[in-house]
Amino acid sequence: MNKPVIAFFPEASFGSALNCVGIAQQLQREGGTPVFICHPGFNGVFAEYGFKEYQLPTAHTAEPQTEETWQAFVTTHLAHFNLSPQEQLKTYVAPTWEAIVDTAIQVETELGALIKRIKPDAIVLDNVIMFPAIANANVPWIRVVSCAETEIPDANVPPYLSGMATDNIDRGKFEAAYLEATADAHQRYNNFRQSCGLASLPSGQFLEASPDLNLLLAPSSIRHERVKPLPQDIYVFLDGCVREEAQFDPPTLPMNDGPLVYMSFGSLGAIDTDLISRMIDTFAIIPARFFVNVGGFLESYQTVPDNVFLGSWFPQPSIVAKSDLFIHHGGNNSFCEALYYGVPSLIMPYCWDGHDNALRAEQTGTGLSLARDNWSPKMLQETVIKLLRDTEMRKRMATISKDMTKSNGQLVAALSILAKLKVSGAM
């Protein structure tokens, strides 16, 4: 029997890309052949893990949507990250959806041609928007929700991107404002869908549920109890889905004792060098070792305290596993890795589902949050020390870690995908 070919198509962000790597690693062990469709700028990312890559060309008339493109986009919006989630709807969320729709339109022809070339038995889409070429590929497609669970609405789940509690009295206002802010991008996207033979989606929705399988990266420890439970035959929650990564051995620092704190705001958050510089200055007065991911901006930091080590990249699962605290932006991949390894989070959100996860960490006793623009050195120092000394939180995190490790989300995901292929007759 031929091994089924499963094509992964993550969005152009390292969170989604590396989350898919964990599932692909397990699929390979279970007898599948995972391959990756790469956005420009992600060449070599998946090959480094041993997977075959197919580069997605873009139309000659279109500007490729690479990681550099998104970095430039984020740079123009840095000031907007100091605004509230509702204020960000017009200033950041709406332009982001316009850019995402642009990407889907630009790659449609080339993506369709590439899928015909690969001839996959199934496609795994980890994105926030449907690419019609995938829906029209005539093979099962699997949706991965690697953002916060709030992406799938329910009366008992807070509005997506709101950072609100479920019972917030302004919930309706936020939802109405979200629909208004995204209306133009949504109409343009629906017109595009119709031109590709797909039905329109309801207002505010850019990606439908897969009729085959939907995988949600929402561990039980932070999951919401839904008023309307999702059908278990096509919705599978993953209690942890962490890739295998190279081992990290912390280098020796002049100050080489005390707890280990890892900080990463993701590849895009690293652009905010002013914020990170302020934080590094504060770290100098905290009795701990700090390992800070600054992405491609190492040259921006001239003076580094003895208890701080800067890197352009870290094998994140490996270093989180050794950490006593993880400071991050609330990206769902980072939050779930912290939970998986039993590490408290200090979340400083700047956009998207980071707001949702910041509140959820507080609600579930798995971390604390700080506004990225409204803290003093004393406030940051006290918050870090409080988290490092919170023994009750650490016990709770250890239990969560044990449960998530035991559940083996990568295996659950891989077996669920292969089971759907058997039902479809693809294997």
Short mmCIF file of C-alpha atoms in Angstrom, two decimals:
data_model
loop_
_atom_site.label_atom_id
_atom_site.label_comp_id
_atom_site.label_asym_id
_atom_site.label_seq_id
_atom_site.Cartn_x
_atom_site.Cartn_y
_atom_site.Cartn_z
CA MET A 1 0.00 0.00 0.00
CA ASN A 2 1.32 3.45 -0.91
CA LYS A 3 1.84 5.87 1.92
CA PRO A 4 -0.77 8.66 1.82
CA VAL A 5 0.60 12.08 0.94
CA ILE A 6 -0.65 14.81 3.28
CA ALA A 7 0.10 18.36 2.14
CA PHE A 8 0.40 20.94 4.93
CA PHE A 9 -0.28 24.57 4.09
CA PRO A 10 0.35 26.80 7.13
CA GLU A 11 0.04 30.56 7.02
CA ALA A 12 3.15 32.71 6.71
CA SER A 13 3.93 32.77 10.43
CA PHE A 14 6.26 30.63 12.47
CA GLY A 15 3.58 29.83 15.06
CA SER A 16 1.37 28.00 12.58
CA ALA A 17 4.29 26.62 10.60
CA LEU A 18 5.98 24.99 13.58
CA ASN A 19 2.71 23.77 15.06
CA CYS A 20 2.16 21.87 11.81
CA VAL A 21 5.65 20.38 12.12
CA GLY A 22 4.65 18.60 15.33
CA ILE A 23 1.64 16.97 13.64
CA ALA A 24 3.68 16.11 10.55
CA GLN A 25 6.39 14.43 12.64
CA GLN A 26 3.79 12.12 14.17
CA LEU A 27 2.09 11.47 10.83
CA GLN A 28 5.42 10.34 9.44
CA ARG A 29 5.83 7.90 12.33
CA GLU A 30 2.35 6.54 11.64
CA GLY A 31 3.12 5.80 7.99
CA GLY A 32 2.06 9.00 6.24
CA THR A 33 4.12 11.15 3.89
CA PRO A 34 3.80 14.78 5.01
CA VAL A 35 4.94 17.52 2.63
CA PHE A 36 4.76 21.27 3.00
CA ILE A 37 3.54 24.04 0.73
CA CYS A 38 5.68 27.08 1.60
CA HIS A 39 4.90 30.73 1.34
CA PRO A 40 7.81 32.77 -0.07
CA GLY A 41 10.33 33.42 2.66
CA PHE A 42 9.82 30.06 4.39
CA ASN A 43 12.18 28.12 2.15
CA GLY A 44 14.13 25.64 4.20
CA VAL A 45 12.05 25.93 7.37
CA PHE A 46 10.42 22.54 6.89
CA ALA A 47 13.31 20.91 5.07
CA GLU A 48 15.32 21.45 8.25
CA TYR A 49 12.95 18.98 9.93
CA GLY A 50 13.33 16.51 7.08
CA PHE A 51 10.16 17.27 5.11
CA LYS A 52 9.85 17.85 1.39
CA GLU A 53 8.94 21.41 0.49
CA TYR A 54 7.01 22.81 -2.44
CA GLN A 55 7.58 26.51 -2.92
CA LEU A 56 4.47 28.51 -3.68
CA PRO A 57 5.19 30.93 -6.54
CA THR A 58 3.13 34.08 -6.81
CA ALA A 59 1.87 35.87 -9.88
CA HIS A 60 4.50 38.10 -11.49
CA THR A 61 2.24 41.11 -11.02
CA ALA A 62 1.81 40.49 -7.29
CA GLU A 63 4.14 41.33 -4.44
CA PRO A 64 5.06 38.07 -2.63
CA GLN A 65 3.61 37.90 0.87
CA THR A 66 6.75 36.84 2.74
CA GLU A 67 7.73 37.09 6.39
CA GLU A 68 9.56 40.31 5.43
CA THR A 69 6.32 41.66 3.94
CA TRP A 70 4.51 41.03 7.21
CA GLN A 71 7.38 42.52 9.22
CA ALA A 72 7.08 45.72 7.18
CA PHE A 73 3.32 45.63 7.70
CA VAL A 74 3.69 45.21 11.46
CA THR A 75 6.27 48.00 11.65
CA THR A 76 3.74 50.48 10.28
CA HIS A 77 1.28 49.40 12.97
CA LEU A 78 3.51 49.43 16.07
CA ALA A 79 1.74 52.46 17.53
CA HIS A 80 -1.62 50.71 17.15
CA PHE A 81 -0.50 47.88 19.45
CA ASN A 82 -0.84 50.25 22.40
CA LEU A 83 -4.56 50.61 21.71
CA SER A 84 -7.37 48.57 23.22
CA PRO A 85 -8.68 45.55 21.28
CA GLN A 86 -11.75 47.55 20.17
CA GLU A 87 -9.65 50.51 19.06
CA GLN A 88 -7.45 48.10 17.07
CA LEU A 89 -10.42 46.93 14.98
CA LYS A 90 -10.20 49.86 12.57
CA THR A 91 -6.50 50.62 12.91
CA TYR A 92 -5.04 47.09 12.73
CA VAL A 93 -7.59 44.28 12.39
CA ALA A 94 -9.31 45.71 9.31
CA PRO A 95 -6.04 46.37 7.40
CA THR A 96 -4.80 42.91 8.40
CA TRP A 97 -7.87 41.23 6.96
CA GLU A 98 -7.42 43.27 3.76
CA ALA A 99 -3.84 41.99 3.52
CA ILE A 100 -4.91 38.40 4.21
CA VAL A 101 -7.57 38.59 1.49
CA ASP A 102 -4.93 39.99 -0.88
CA THR A 103 -2.74 36.95 -0.16
CA ALA A 104 -5.55 34.48 -0.85
CA ILE A 105 -6.37 36.15 -4.17
CA GLN A 106 -2.74 36.49 -5.27
CA VAL A 107 -1.79 32.84 -4.79
CA GLU A 108 -4.98 31.19 -6.05
CA THR A 109 -3.85 30.22 -9.56
CA GLU A 110 -0.38 29.09 -8.50
CA LEU A 111 -1.72 27.20 -5.48
CA GLY A 112 -4.20 25.32 -7.65
CA ALA A 113 -1.46 24.34 -10.08
CA LEU A 114 0.81 23.25 -7.24
CA ILE A 115 -1.87 21.06 -5.65
CA LYS A 116 -2.38 19.31 -9.01
CA ARG A 117 1.35 18.73 -9.18
CA ILE A 118 1.61 17.32 -5.64
CA LYS A 119 -1.55 15.16 -5.96
CA PRO A 120 -2.07 14.93 -2.19
CA ASP A 121 -4.48 12.50 -0.56
CA ALA A 122 -5.42 15.22 1.94
CA ILE A 123 -4.60 18.86 2.68
CA VAL A 124 -4.06 20.32 6.16
CA LEU A 125 -4.81 24.05 6.27
CA ASP A 126 -3.57 26.02 9.27
CA ASN A 127 -4.78 29.50 8.47
CA VAL A 128 -7.55 31.99 9.20
CA ILE A 129 -8.88 32.14 5.64
CA MET A 130 -10.00 29.60 3.05
CA PHE A 131 -8.03 29.35 -0.17
CA PRO A 132 -10.56 28.22 -2.82
CA ALA A 133 -7.97 26.01 -4.51
CA ILE A 134 -8.01 23.83 -1.40
CA ALA A 135 -11.80 23.55 -1.25
CA ASN A 136 -11.82 22.70 -4.97
CA ALA A 137 -9.03 20.10 -4.80
CA ASN A 138 -11.47 17.17 -4.48
CA VAL A 139 -9.58 15.64 -1.54
CA PRO A 140 -10.36 15.76 2.18
CA TRP A 141 -9.13 18.94 3.82
CA ILE A 142 -8.41 19.38 7.50
CA ARG A 143 -8.68 22.70 9.27
CA VAL A 144 -6.22 23.39 12.09
CA VAL A 145 -7.26 26.11 14.50
CA SER A 146 -3.92 27.07 16.00
CA CYS A 147 -5.22 30.44 17.15
CA ALA A 148 -7.18 30.71 20.38
CA GLU A 149 -10.41 28.75 20.75
CA THR A 150 -12.30 32.04 20.45
CA GLU A 151 -11.90 31.71 16.66
CA ILE A 152 -14.83 29.24 16.79
CA PRO A 153 -17.79 31.28 18.16
CA ASP A 154 -20.24 30.24 20.86
CA ALA A 155 -22.50 32.10 23.28
CA ASN A 156 -20.21 31.05 26.15
CA VAL A 157 -16.98 31.90 24.34
CA PRO A 158 -15.74 35.52 24.31
CA PRO A 159 -15.75 37.40 20.99
CA TYR A 160 -12.69 36.61 18.88
CA LEU A 161 -9.82 39.10 19.36
CA SER A 162 -11.71 41.03 22.05
CA GLY A 163 -9.77 40.17 25.20
CA MET A 164 -13.15 40.22 26.93
CA ALA A 165 -14.73 37.96 29.50
CA THR A 166 -17.70 35.95 28.28
CA ASP A 167 -20.22 37.98 30.27
CA ASN A 168 -18.81 41.42 29.43
CA ILE A 169 -21.73 43.83 28.99
CA ASP A 170 -20.00 45.41 25.97
CA ARG A 171 -19.77 42.12 24.12
CA GLY A 172 -22.47 43.05 21.62
CA LYS A 173 -20.82 46.40 20.89
CA PHE A 174 -17.51 44.72 20.14
CA GLU A 175 -19.11 42.13 17.87
CA ALA A 176 -20.96 44.85 15.94
CA ALA A 177 -17.78 46.91 15.64
CA TYR A 178 -15.88 43.87 14.38
CA LEU A 179 -18.43 43.23 11.63
CA GLU A 180 -18.34 46.89 10.61
CA ALA A 181 -14.54 47.00 10.53
CA THR A 182 -14.22 43.85 8.43
CA ALA A 183 -17.18 44.50 6.11
CA ASP A 184 -15.22 45.76 3.10
CA ALA A 185 -12.61 42.98 3.23
CA HIS A 186 -15.34 40.41 3.75
CA GLN A 187 -17.38 41.58 0.77
CA ARG A 188 -14.29 41.54 -1.44
CA TYR A 189 -13.44 38.05 -0.22
CA ASN A 190 -16.95 36.74 -0.83
CA ASN A 191 -16.84 38.11 -4.38
CA PHE A 192 -13.58 36.23 -4.87
CA ARG A 193 -15.06 33.02 -3.44
CA GLN A 194 -18.03 33.25 -5.77
CA SER A 195 -15.72 33.71 -8.75
CA CYS A 196 -14.06 30.42 -7.73
CA GLY A 197 -17.36 28.55 -7.40
CA LEU A 198 -17.60 28.67 -3.60
CA ALA A 199 -20.59 29.86 -1.60
CA SER A 200 -20.42 33.12 0.33
CA LEU A 201 -19.69 33.06 4.05
CA PRO A 202 -21.66 34.89 6.76
CA SER A 203 -20.51 38.36 7.81
CA GLY A 204 -17.21 38.34 9.69
CA GLN A 205 -16.36 34.77 8.71
CA PHE A 206 -13.43 34.08 6.39
CA LEU A 207 -13.01 30.34 6.86
CA GLU A 208 -15.69 27.69 7.12
CA ALA A 209 -15.50 24.53 9.19
CA SER A 210 -14.09 21.56 7.35
CA PRO A 211 -16.72 18.91 6.62
CA ASP A 212 -13.98 16.32 7.16
CA LEU A 213 -11.98 17.25 10.28
CA ASN A 214 -11.18 20.27 12.45
CA LEU A 215 -8.30 20.18 14.94
CA LEU A 216 -8.31 22.78 17.72
CA LEU A 217 -5.22 23.63 19.73
CA ALA A 218 -7.15 24.40 22.93
CA PRO A 219 -6.02 22.37 25.97
CA SER A 220 -8.69 21.35 28.48
CA SER A 221 -7.06 23.48 31.19
CA ILE A 222 -8.01 26.69 29.38
CA ARG A 223 -10.95 25.47 27.30
CA HIS A 224 -14.37 27.12 27.52
CA GLU A 225 -17.49 25.12 28.32
CA ARG A 226 -19.62 25.72 25.26
CA VAL A 227 -23.37 26.23 25.24
CA LYS A 228 -23.47 24.28 21.98
CA PRO A 229 -20.81 21.56 22.04
CA LEU A 230 -18.94 21.05 18.78
CA PRO A 231 -19.74 17.76 16.96
CA GLN A 232 -17.13 15.26 18.08
CA ASP A 233 -17.13 13.42 14.76
CA ILE A 234 -15.47 16.35 12.97
CA TYR A 235 -14.05 18.48 15.82
CA VAL A 236 -11.08 17.19 17.81
CA PHE A 237 -9.45 19.16 20.63
CA LEU A 238 -5.73 18.67 21.08
CA ASP A 239 -4.33 18.77 24.62
CA GLY A 240 -0.92 19.85 23.54
CA CYS A 241 0.71 19.46 20.16
CA VAL A 242 4.40 20.23 20.49
CA ARG A 243 7.04 19.48 17.89
CA GLU A 244 10.27 17.62 18.57
CA GLU A 245 13.10 20.11 18.65
CA ALA A 246 16.86 20.22 19.07
CA GLN A 247 18.06 20.15 22.66
CA PHE A 248 18.93 23.52 24.17
CA ASP A 249 21.83 23.81 26.59
CA PRO A 250 21.83 27.28 28.19
CA PRO A 251 25.18 28.97 27.71
CA THR A 252 27.08 30.08 30.78
CA LEU A 253 26.42 33.66 31.83
CA PRO A 254 28.59 35.82 34.09
CA MET A 255 25.65 35.58 36.48
CA ASN A 256 24.95 31.88 36.13
CA ASP A 257 22.49 31.08 38.88
CA GLY A 258 18.90 31.84 39.72
CA PRO A 259 15.74 30.85 37.84
CA LEU A 260 15.67 30.79 34.05
CA VAL A 261 13.27 33.13 32.25
CA TYR A 262 12.69 32.88 28.50
CA MET A 263 11.19 35.77 26.55
CA SER A 264 9.94 35.77 22.98
CA PHE A 265 7.37 37.97 21.29
CA GLY A 266 7.52 35.95 18.08
CA SER A 267 9.21 36.80 14.82
CA LEU A 268 6.96 39.81 14.27
CA GLY A 269 6.97 41.07 17.86
CA ALA A 270 10.78 41.21 17.77
CA ILE A 271 10.37 44.32 15.62
CA ASP A 272 9.51 46.35 18.72
CA THR A 273 13.11 46.86 19.80
CA ASP A 274 12.22 49.87 21.99
CA LEU A 275 9.93 47.74 24.16
CA ILE A 276 12.42 44.90 24.39
CA SER A 277 15.26 47.31 25.27
CA ARG A 278 13.23 48.72 28.16
CA MET A 279 12.53 45.22 29.41
CA ILE A 280 16.19 44.19 29.18
CA ASP A 281 17.15 47.20 31.29
CA THR A 282 14.69 46.04 33.95
CA PHE A 283 15.92 42.44 33.81
CA ALA A 284 19.30 43.70 35.04
CA ILE A 285 17.84 44.27 38.52
CA ILE A 286 16.02 40.92 38.80
CA PRO A 287 17.90 37.94 40.31
CA ALA A 288 17.31 35.55 37.43
CA ARG A 289 18.81 34.52 34.08
CA PHE A 290 17.01 35.87 31.01
CA PHE A 291 17.21 34.39 27.53
CA VAL A 292 15.63 36.76 25.03
CA ASN A 293 14.67 36.04 21.43
CA VAL A 294 15.27 39.25 19.47
CA GLY A 295 14.85 37.77 15.99
CA GLY A 296 16.88 39.47 13.29
CA PHE A 297 17.58 42.56 15.39
CA LEU A 298 20.65 41.57 17.42
CA GLU A 299 22.55 44.63 16.21
CA SER A 300 19.95 46.88 17.85
CA TYR A 301 21.20 46.02 21.34
CA GLN A 302 24.59 47.48 22.24
CA THR A 303 24.68 46.98 26.02
CA VAL A 304 23.44 43.72 27.53
CA PRO A 305 23.36 43.00 31.31
CA ASP A 306 25.39 40.07 32.64
CA ASN A 307 22.25 38.07 33.45
CA VAL A 308 20.78 38.42 29.93
CA PHE A 309 21.56 36.40 26.79
CA LEU A 310 20.21 37.55 23.43
CA GLY A 311 19.64 35.20 20.51
CA SER A 312 18.21 35.53 17.02
CA TRP A 313 16.59 32.11 17.38
CA PHE A 314 16.05 29.47 20.07
CA PRO A 315 14.64 25.91 19.81
CA GLN A 316 11.59 27.12 21.68
CA PRO A 317 10.09 23.86 23.03
CA SER A 318 13.49 22.86 24.37
CA ILE A 319 14.19 26.14 26.16
CA VAL A 320 10.62 26.49 27.48
CA ALA A 321 10.97 23.01 29.01
CA LYS A 322 13.97 24.28 31.01
CA SER A 323 12.38 27.59 32.01
CA ASP A 324 10.79 28.78 35.24
CA LEU A 325 8.83 31.52 33.47
CA PHE A 326 7.90 32.28 29.85
CA ILE A 327 7.30 35.92 28.89
CA HIS A 328 5.49 36.12 25.55
CA HIS A 329 2.90 37.95 23.44
CA GLY A 330 0.03 35.51 23.91
CA GLY A 331 0.39 33.70 20.60
CA ASN A 332 -1.53 30.47 20.99
CA ASN A 333 1.44 28.30 20.09
CA SER A 334 3.58 29.94 22.79
CA PHE A 335 0.80 29.80 25.38
CA CYS A 336 0.17 26.12 24.72
CA GLU A 337 3.88 25.28 24.89
CA ALA A 338 4.06 26.98 28.28
CA LEU A 339 1.11 24.89 29.48
CA TYR A 340 2.59 21.71 27.99
CA TYR A 341 5.82 22.12 29.94
CA GLY A 342 4.15 23.41 33.11
CA VAL A 343 5.66 26.89 32.89
CA PRO A 344 3.75 30.00 34.06
CA SER A 345 3.22 32.73 31.47
CA LEU A 346 3.62 36.47 31.65
CA ILE A 347 1.67 37.64 28.62
CA MET A 348 2.14 41.10 27.13
CA PRO A 349 -0.28 41.07 24.20
CA TYR A 350 -0.08 43.41 21.26
CA CYS A 351 -2.71 42.15 18.82
CA TRP A 352 -4.96 39.37 17.53
CA ASP A 353 -5.66 36.45 19.88
CA GLY A 354 -2.93 37.55 22.27
CA HIS A 355 -5.59 39.63 24.01
CA ASP A 356 -7.82 36.58 24.41
CA ASN A 357 -5.03 34.41 25.79
CA ALA A 358 -3.81 37.11 28.18
CA LEU A 359 -7.21 37.18 29.87
CA ARG A 360 -7.52 33.39 29.78
CA ALA A 361 -4.18 32.97 31.56
CA GLU A 362 -5.45 35.20 34.35
CA GLN A 363 -8.83 33.43 34.52
CA THR A 364 -7.33 29.94 34.70
CA GLY A 365 -4.48 30.72 37.09
CA THR A 366 -1.83 29.80 34.51
CA GLY A 367 -0.16 33.19 34.30
CA LEU A 368 -0.46 36.95 34.54
CA SER A 369 -0.62 39.74 31.97
CA LEU A 370 0.74 43.24 31.55
CA ALA A 371 -0.16 45.90 29.01
CA ARG A 372 2.83 46.39 26.74
CA ASP A 373 2.78 50.19 27.05
CA ASN A 374 1.61 50.71 30.62
CA TRP A 375 4.22 49.32 32.97
CA SER A 376 7.04 50.68 35.07
CA PRO A 377 10.32 48.89 35.81
CA LYS A 378 9.08 48.29 39.36
CA MET A 379 5.82 46.83 38.09
CA LEU A 380 7.61 44.44 35.71
CA GLN A 381 10.11 43.46 38.39
CA GLU A 382 7.39 42.72 40.95
CA THR A 383 5.30 40.74 38.44
CA VAL A 384 8.23 38.55 37.37
CA ILE A 385 9.25 37.86 40.98
CA LYS A 386 5.64 37.12 41.96
CA LEU A 387 5.33 34.51 39.21
CA LEU A 388 8.67 32.93 40.05
CA ARG A 389 7.65 32.58 43.71
CA ASP A 390 4.06 31.39 43.18
CA THR A 391 4.33 27.79 44.39
CA GLU A 392 0.59 27.14 44.08
CA MET A 393 0.59 28.15 40.43
CA ARG A 394 3.64 25.97 39.84
CA LYS A 395 1.86 22.94 41.34
CA ARG A 396 -1.17 23.62 39.17
CA MET A 397 1.03 23.95 36.10
CA ALA A 398 2.77 20.65 36.88
CA THR A 399 -0.60 18.86 36.89
CA ILE A 400 -1.57 20.48 33.59
CA SER A 401 1.76 19.46 32.07
CA LYS A 402 1.34 15.86 33.20
CA ASP A 403 -2.14 15.64 31.69
CA MET A 404 -1.13 17.27 28.40
CA THR A 405 1.95 15.09 28.00
CA LYS A 406 -0.10 11.97 28.66
CA SER A 407 -2.77 12.96 26.13
CA ASN A 408 -0.21 13.10 23.27
CA GLY A 409 -1.94 15.65 21.05
CA GLN A 410 0.39 14.98 18.11
CA LEU A 411 -0.70 11.33 18.07
CA VAL A 412 -4.37 12.24 18.40
CA ALA A 413 -4.06 14.64 15.46
CA ALA A 414 -2.17 12.19 13.26
CA LEU A 415 -4.52 9.27 13.91
CA SER A 416 -7.57 11.49 13.37
CA ILE A 417 -6.22 12.57 9.97
CA LEU A 418 -5.41 9.00 8.92
CA ALA A 419 -8.84 7.81 10.08
CA LYS A 420 -10.51 10.38 7.82
CA LEU A 421 -8.38 9.21 4.91
CA LYS A 422 -9.54 5.64 5.47
CA VAL A 423 -13.16 6.74 5.48
CA SER A 424 -12.65 8.70 2.26
CA GLY A 425 -10.98 5.71 0.62
CA ALA A 426 -7.66 7.52 0.20
CA MET A 427 -5.85 4.69 2.01
#
